[in-house]
Every structure is written in structure tokens, then in C-alpha cells.
CSV table of C-alpha atoms in Angstrom, one decimal:
chain,number,residue,atom,x,y,z
A,1,MET,CA,0.2,-0.1,0.1
A,2,PHE,CA,2.9,2.5,0.7
A,3,ALA,CA,4.4,1.2,-2.6
A,4,ALA,CA,1.6,2.4,-4.3
A,5,LEU,CA,1.3,6.2,-2.4
A,6,GLU,CA,5.0,6.4,-2.8
A,7,ARG,CA,5.2,5.7,-6.3
A,8,THR,CA,2.2,8.0,-7.1
A,9,ALA,CA,3.8,10.7,-4.8
A,10,ALA,CA,6.8,11.9,-7.4
A,11,GLY,CA,4.0,12.6,-9.8
A,12,LEU,CA,2.0,14.5,-6.9
A,13,ARG,CA,5.0,16.7,-6.2
A,14,ARG,CA,5.3,17.7,-9.8
A,15,ASP,CA,1.6,18.4,-9.8
A,16,PHE,CA,1.9,20.9,-7.0
A,17,GLY,CA,4.8,22.7,-8.7
A,18,GLU,CA,2.7,23.6,-11.6
A,19,VAL,CA,-0.3,24.7,-9.4
A,20,GLU,CA,2.0,27.0,-7.4
A,21,ASN,CA,2.6,28.5,-11.3
A,22,LEU,CA,-1.2,28.7,-12.1
A,23,GLN,CA,-1.9,30.8,-8.6
A,24,GLN,CA,-3.1,33.8,-10.6
A,25,SER,CA,-6.0,31.9,-11.8
A,26,ILE,CA,-7.4,30.1,-9.1
A,27,ARG,CA,-10.2,28.6,-11.2
A,28,GLY,CA,-7.1,27.1,-13.3
A,29,ALA,CA,-5.5,25.8,-10.5
A,30,SER,CA,-8.9,24.3,-9.3
A,31,ASP,CA,-9.3,22.5,-12.6
A,32,PHE,CA,-5.6,21.4,-12.2
A,33,VAL,CA,-5.8,20.0,-9.0
A,34,ALA,CA,-9.4,18.2,-9.9
A,35,LYS,CA,-7.8,16.4,-13.0
A,36,ALA,CA,-4.4,15.5,-10.7
A,37,ALA,CA,-6.6,14.2,-7.8
A,38,ALA,CA,-8.6,12.1,-10.1
A,39,ARG,CA,-5.3,10.8,-11.6
A,40,ILE,CA,-3.8,10.2,-8.1
A,41,GLU,CA,-6.9,8.0,-7.5
A,42,GLU,CA,-6.8,6.1,-10.6
A,43,MET,CA,-3.0,6.1,-10.2
A,44,ILE,CA,-3.4,4.3,-6.6
A,45,LEU,CA,-6.3,2.2,-7.3
A,46,SER,CA,-4.9,0.5,-10.3
A,47,ASP,CA,-2.0,-0.5,-8.2
A,48,LEU,CA,-3.7,-1.9,-5.2
A,49,SER,CA,-6.2,-3.9,-7.8
A,50,LEU,CA,-3.1,-5.8,-8.6
A,51,VAL,CA,-2.7,-7.3,-5.3
A,52,ARG,CA,-6.7,-7.5,-4.3
A,53,PRO,CA,-8.1,-7.5,-7.7
A,54,ASN,CA,-11.7,-8.5,-6.1
A,55,ALA,CA,-11.2,-5.8,-3.3
A,56,GLY,CA,-14.3,-2.8,-2.8
A,57,ILE,CA,-13.5,0.6,-3.4
A,58,LEU,CA,-14.6,3.6,-1.7
A,59,THR,CA,-13.3,7.4,-2.3
A,60,PRO,CA,-15.3,10.6,-2.5
A,61,ASN,CA,-15.9,9.5,-6.2
A,62,VAL,CA,-16.3,6.0,-6.6
A,63,SER,CA,-18.0,3.6,-4.6
A,64,ARG,CA,-17.6,-0.2,-6.0
A,65,ASP,CA,-19.1,-3.4,-4.5
A,66,GLY,CA,-16.2,-5.8,-4.1
A,67,ASP,CA,-16.2,-9.5,-3.2
A,68,GLY,CA,-17.4,-8.9,0.3
A,69,ARG,CA,-14.1,-9.3,1.8
A,70,ASP,CA,-11.7,-6.4,1.5
A,71,GLU,CA,-12.3,-3.1,0.9
A,72,PHE,CA,-10.1,-0.1,0.3
A,73,VAL,CA,-10.8,3.5,1.1
A,74,LEU,CA,-9.4,6.4,-0.3
A,75,ALA,CA,-8.9,10.2,-0.3
A,76,LEU,CA,-7.3,13.5,-0.9
A,77,SER,CA,-7.1,15.7,2.6
A,78,GLY,CA,-6.5,19.4,1.8
A,79,ALA,CA,-7.4,19.8,-1.6
A,80,ALA,CA,-8.4,23.2,-1.0
A,81,ASN,CA,-4.7,24.3,0.4
A,82,PHE,CA,-3.3,22.3,-3.0
A,83,VAL,CA,-5.3,24.6,-5.1
A,84,ARG,CA,-3.6,27.7,-3.4
A,85,GLY,CA,-0.3,26.0,-3.6
A,86,ILE,CA,-0.2,25.2,0.6
A,87,PRO,CA,2.1,22.3,0.9
A,88,HIS,CA,-0.3,21.0,3.6
A,89,PHE,CA,-2.1,17.9,2.2
A,90,ALA,CA,-2.1,14.5,2.4
A,91,ILE,CA,-3.4,11.1,1.0
A,92,SER,CA,-5.5,8.9,3.2
A,93,LEU,CA,-5.6,5.1,2.7
A,94,ALA,CA,-6.9,2.1,4.7
A,95,LEU,CA,-7.6,-1.3,4.2
A,96,ARG,CA,-10.8,-2.7,5.9
A,97,SER,CA,-12.5,-6.1,6.5
A,98,GLN,CA,-16.3,-6.0,5.3
A,99,ASP,CA,-16.6,-8.9,7.9
A,100,ASP,CA,-16.3,-6.1,10.8
A,101,PRO,CA,-18.8,-3.6,11.6
A,102,SER,CA,-18.0,-0.1,10.7
A,103,SER,CA,-18.4,2.3,13.6
A,104,LEU,CA,-17.8,5.6,15.0
A,105,CYS,CA,-18.6,4.2,18.5
A,106,ASP,CA,-15.9,1.5,18.0
A,107,ALA,CA,-13.0,3.6,16.5
A,108,GLY,CA,-11.1,1.9,14.0
A,109,ALA,CA,-13.4,-1.0,13.8
A,110,GLY,CA,-12.9,-3.3,10.6
A,111,THR,CA,-9.9,-1.1,9.7
A,112,LYS,CA,-6.7,-3.5,9.1
A,113,ILE,CA,-4.4,-0.9,8.1
A,114,ALA,CA,-4.4,2.9,7.8
A,115,LEU,CA,-1.7,5.4,5.9
A,116,ILE,CA,-1.7,9.3,5.8
A,117,TYR,CA,0.9,10.2,3.7
A,118,SER,CA,2.0,13.6,3.2
A,119,PRO,CA,3.7,13.9,-0.3
A,120,ILE,CA,5.6,17.1,0.3
A,121,ASP,CA,7.7,16.5,3.3
A,122,GLU,CA,7.2,12.7,2.7
A,123,ARG,CA,6.4,11.8,6.2
A,124,LEU,CA,3.7,8.8,6.7
A,125,TYR,CA,1.7,8.0,9.5
A,126,TYR,CA,0.6,4.2,9.5
A,127,ALA,CA,-0.8,1.9,11.7
A,128,GLU,CA,-2.1,-1.7,11.8
A,129,SER,CA,-4.8,-3.5,13.9
A,130,GLY,CA,-3.4,-4.8,17.2
A,131,ALA,CA,0.2,-3.7,16.4
A,132,GLY,CA,0.7,0.2,17.3
A,133,ALA,CA,0.6,3.6,15.4
A,134,PHE,CA,3.7,5.2,13.8
A,135,VAL,CA,5.3,7.3,12.1
A,136,PHE,CA,7.9,7.1,9.5
A,137,SER,CA,10.4,9.8,8.1
A,138,ALA,CA,14.0,10.3,7.0
A,139,TYR,CA,14.9,6.1,7.1
A,140,HIS,CA,13.2,5.6,10.2
A,141,SER,CA,10.0,4.7,12.2
A,142,THR,CA,9.0,5.6,15.5
A,143,ARG,CA,6.2,4.5,17.5
A,144,ILE,CA,3.3,7.5,18.3
A,145,ARG,CA,1.0,7.8,21.1
A,146,VAL,CA,-1.9,10.3,21.7
A,147,SER,CA,-1.0,13.4,24.4
A,148,GLU,CA,-1.2,13.0,27.9
A,149,GLN,CA,-2.7,16.6,28.5
A,150,ARG,CA,-5.6,17.1,30.7
A,151,GLU,CA,-5.6,20.8,31.8
A,152,GLU,CA,-8.1,23.3,29.5
A,153,LYS,CA,-5.8,26.1,29.5
A,154,ASP,CA,-2.9,24.4,28.0
A,155,LEU,CA,-4.8,22.3,25.4
A,156,MET,CA,-4.1,22.7,21.7
A,157,ILE,CA,-7.0,21.8,19.7
A,158,GLY,CA,-7.4,21.7,15.7
A,159,TYR,CA,-10.7,22.9,14.1
A,160,ASP,CA,-12.2,23.0,11.0
A,161,SER,CA,-13.8,26.1,11.3
A,162,PHE,CA,-13.8,29.3,13.4
A,163,GLU,CA,-17.7,28.9,13.6
A,164,THR,CA,-16.5,25.1,15.6
A,165,ALA,CA,-14.1,26.8,17.6
A,166,ASN,CA,-16.3,29.4,19.0
A,167,ASP,CA,-18.9,26.7,19.8
A,168,LEU,CA,-16.7,24.7,21.8
A,169,LYS,CA,-14.4,27.7,23.6
A,170,SER,CA,-18.1,29.0,24.8
A,171,GLN,CA,-18.7,25.8,26.5
A,172,LEU,CA,-15.5,25.1,27.9
A,173,SER,CA,-14.8,26.1,31.8
A,174,THR,CA,-12.1,28.2,30.8
A,175,PRO,CA,-13.2,29.5,27.3
A,176,HIS,CA,-10.9,32.3,27.3
A,177,SER,CA,-7.7,30.6,28.2
A,178,ALA,CA,-8.6,27.1,26.9
A,179,GLY,CA,-7.1,25.8,23.9
A,180,VAL,CA,-5.1,27.2,21.3
A,181,SER,CA,-6.5,27.3,18.3
A,182,ARG,CA,-5.1,25.4,14.8
A,183,LEU,CA,-7.3,25.7,11.7
A,184,THR,CA,-4.9,23.7,8.9
A,185,GLY,CA,-7.4,22.8,6.2
A,186,CYS,CA,-6.4,19.3,6.1
A,187,PRO,CA,-8.6,16.9,8.5
A,188,ALA,CA,-6.5,13.6,7.9
A,189,LEU,CA,-3.7,15.3,9.0
A,190,ASP,CA,-5.4,16.7,11.8
A,191,ILE,CA,-5.9,13.5,13.0
A,192,ALA,CA,-2.9,11.9,12.8
A,193,TRP,CA,-1.6,14.9,14.7
A,194,VAL,CA,-3.7,13.8,17.7
A,195,ALA,CA,-2.6,10.4,17.5
A,196,ALA,CA,1.0,11.5,17.1
A,197,GLY,CA,0.1,13.8,20.5
A,198,LYS,CA,0.8,17.4,18.2
A,199,TYR,CA,-2.4,18.1,19.1
A,200,ASP,CA,-5.0,17.2,22.0
A,201,ALA,CA,-8.0,17.1,20.2
A,202,PHE,CA,-9.5,17.9,16.8
A,203,VAL,CA,-13.5,19.0,16.4
A,204,SER,CA,-14.9,19.6,13.2
A,205,GLU,CA,-18.5,18.8,11.1
A,206,PRO,CA,-18.8,15.4,10.5
A,207,LEU,CA,-16.7,14.2,7.5
A,208,GLY,CA,-16.9,11.9,4.9
A,209,TYR,CA,-15.7,8.3,5.9
A,210,ALA,CA,-13.0,8.1,3.1
A,211,GLU,CA,-11.6,10.8,4.7
A,212,ILE,CA,-11.6,9.7,8.2
A,213,CYS,CA,-11.1,5.8,7.8
A,214,ALA,CA,-7.7,5.8,8.5
A,215,GLY,CA,-7.2,8.4,11.2
A,216,GLU,CA,-9.7,6.0,12.9
A,217,LEU,CA,-7.5,3.4,13.3
A,218,LEU,CA,-4.5,5.2,13.8
A,219,VAL,CA,-6.1,7.3,16.9
A,220,ALA,CA,-7.5,4.1,18.4
A,221,GLU,CA,-3.7,2.2,18.3
A,222,ALA,CA,-2.5,5.7,19.6
A,223,MET,CA,-4.7,5.1,22.9
A,224,GLY,CA,-6.7,8.0,21.6
A,225,LYS,CA,-11.0,8.5,20.8
A,226,ILE,CA,-13.0,9.4,18.2
A,227,TRP,CA,-16.7,10.2,17.8
A,228,GLU,CA,-19.5,11.9,16.7
A,229,GLN,CA,-21.9,13.5,19.1
A,230,ASP,CA,-24.8,16.7,18.3
A,231,GLY,CA,-23.4,17.2,14.8
A,232,LYS,CA,-19.8,17.0,15.6
A,233,LEU,CA,-16.8,14.7,15.0
A,234,PHE,CA,-15.0,14.8,18.2
A,235,VAL,CA,-10.8,13.5,18.2
A,236,THR,CA,-9.1,13.3,21.5
A,237,ASN,CA,-6.1,11.9,24.0
A,238,ASN,CA,-9.2,10.2,25.7
A,239,LYS,CA,-8.2,11.9,28.8
A,240,ILE,CA,-10.0,15.0,28.4
A,241,ASN,CA,-13.7,15.8,28.3
A,242,LEU,CA,-15.1,17.8,25.4
């Protein structure tokens, strides 16, 4: 699975260089990125189909039933950043077993392997069910775990919008001092950062399952928690109450 991502990433980095030259025309850049995303999707799924030809496929654009046993879940997260030449985006890829139920109440259920890959800085977050979560960069692999932070005033929280941030802060006991806010525009990496202890939590509107599938397993294997409640998606270190 990583080989498929890595092979595609070289072309994606070239595409990113082209996008930076198209910044005078956002529409032109958007069209270019849409075509690049479709090509990325096609290349990765083509490689994966050589290994699991009967697997199902779920992406934001494609839903295909397989043999009922395995399913690949793929998404490009942070496409809006890509359009503007901002190097903060990622490819999210997961392999699920259709034998197990999918449920946000049981984070990572059914997902066997998860990868979230940032192609510009070549950093890979990955997890295997029952084997832990890791980050790979510069020829070494390190196990990751969620943070130990519990104090509201010291929290680092990622959000999908200022509205979400303000809604949550109004409910915290120390709203003015609690939670340094971060809005990055790439939910897949935001979730990976909770798993790696860079964030203590991430809160957003509900996201498409293709974008969070890999993150579910990463967070679960890093001892965190992910769930939906009151129309929001919550990802935490499982030590704070939001």
C-alpha cells in the first residue's frame, strides 16, 4: 500500500509545482487539481487492484462493491490547500475487512491497515490493527501515542472552522484561556496529529468516511478516542472531556 502511495507521490509533487505557477487563476488551479486528484486516485487504485483485484473501493468519487471481503478506502485531504499552493495536504488510504462492522462508536473497527501520507515532506503516519501506530520519516520509524495533556488551559486543539472553535470554547469552563486553536485545512493530518500527540484534540463538522477511515485506526492504536456527537466529530487523547 505504501509503495502505491510512494509511486504516485512523485507525480503529485510535480503537480504541486505546476499549481504554484497557476496562482493568478484560482479557477485554473482548481481545474488542474481536480484532474490531478482523479489521476492520483486512478494510479493508486490501479496498483492496489493488482494485489487485491476483488476488493471493494470507496473514495469521495467512486463506490464499488467487491467480493464482500476487503475494501480499500482512499481520499485526498486538504485539496483546498493544494489549489492555493499550500503544501499541507495528504493522501489517506485504509484497508478494511468487510466482515467487521463500521462504527464511529468503536473507533477503527474493521480497518486493518491505515496510512496517511504527506507527500511534500514525505512523512507517513501508519497503523496496523493490534500492532500500534507509527510515523515514518527520514529512514526511521517511531511509535506514536496520544498526548497526556489534561488541563484545559494548556490544550492544543485543531478545528475545521472558526465557528466550530467558538462553539466549543463557549462551553469550556475556562473559554478565554483554554485551547490554542489551529485551523490547517487538512482533516486527515489533523487526526494524525492527535494520534501523534501534536494536538490534544480535533473538532469538526462530520466528515466523509473516506477522509477519516485511516485516521480512526491511527487514533485507536495510539490510545485516543474518536466519535460523533451533537452534529460534531470529536477526536481526543481520551484524557480530556469536551
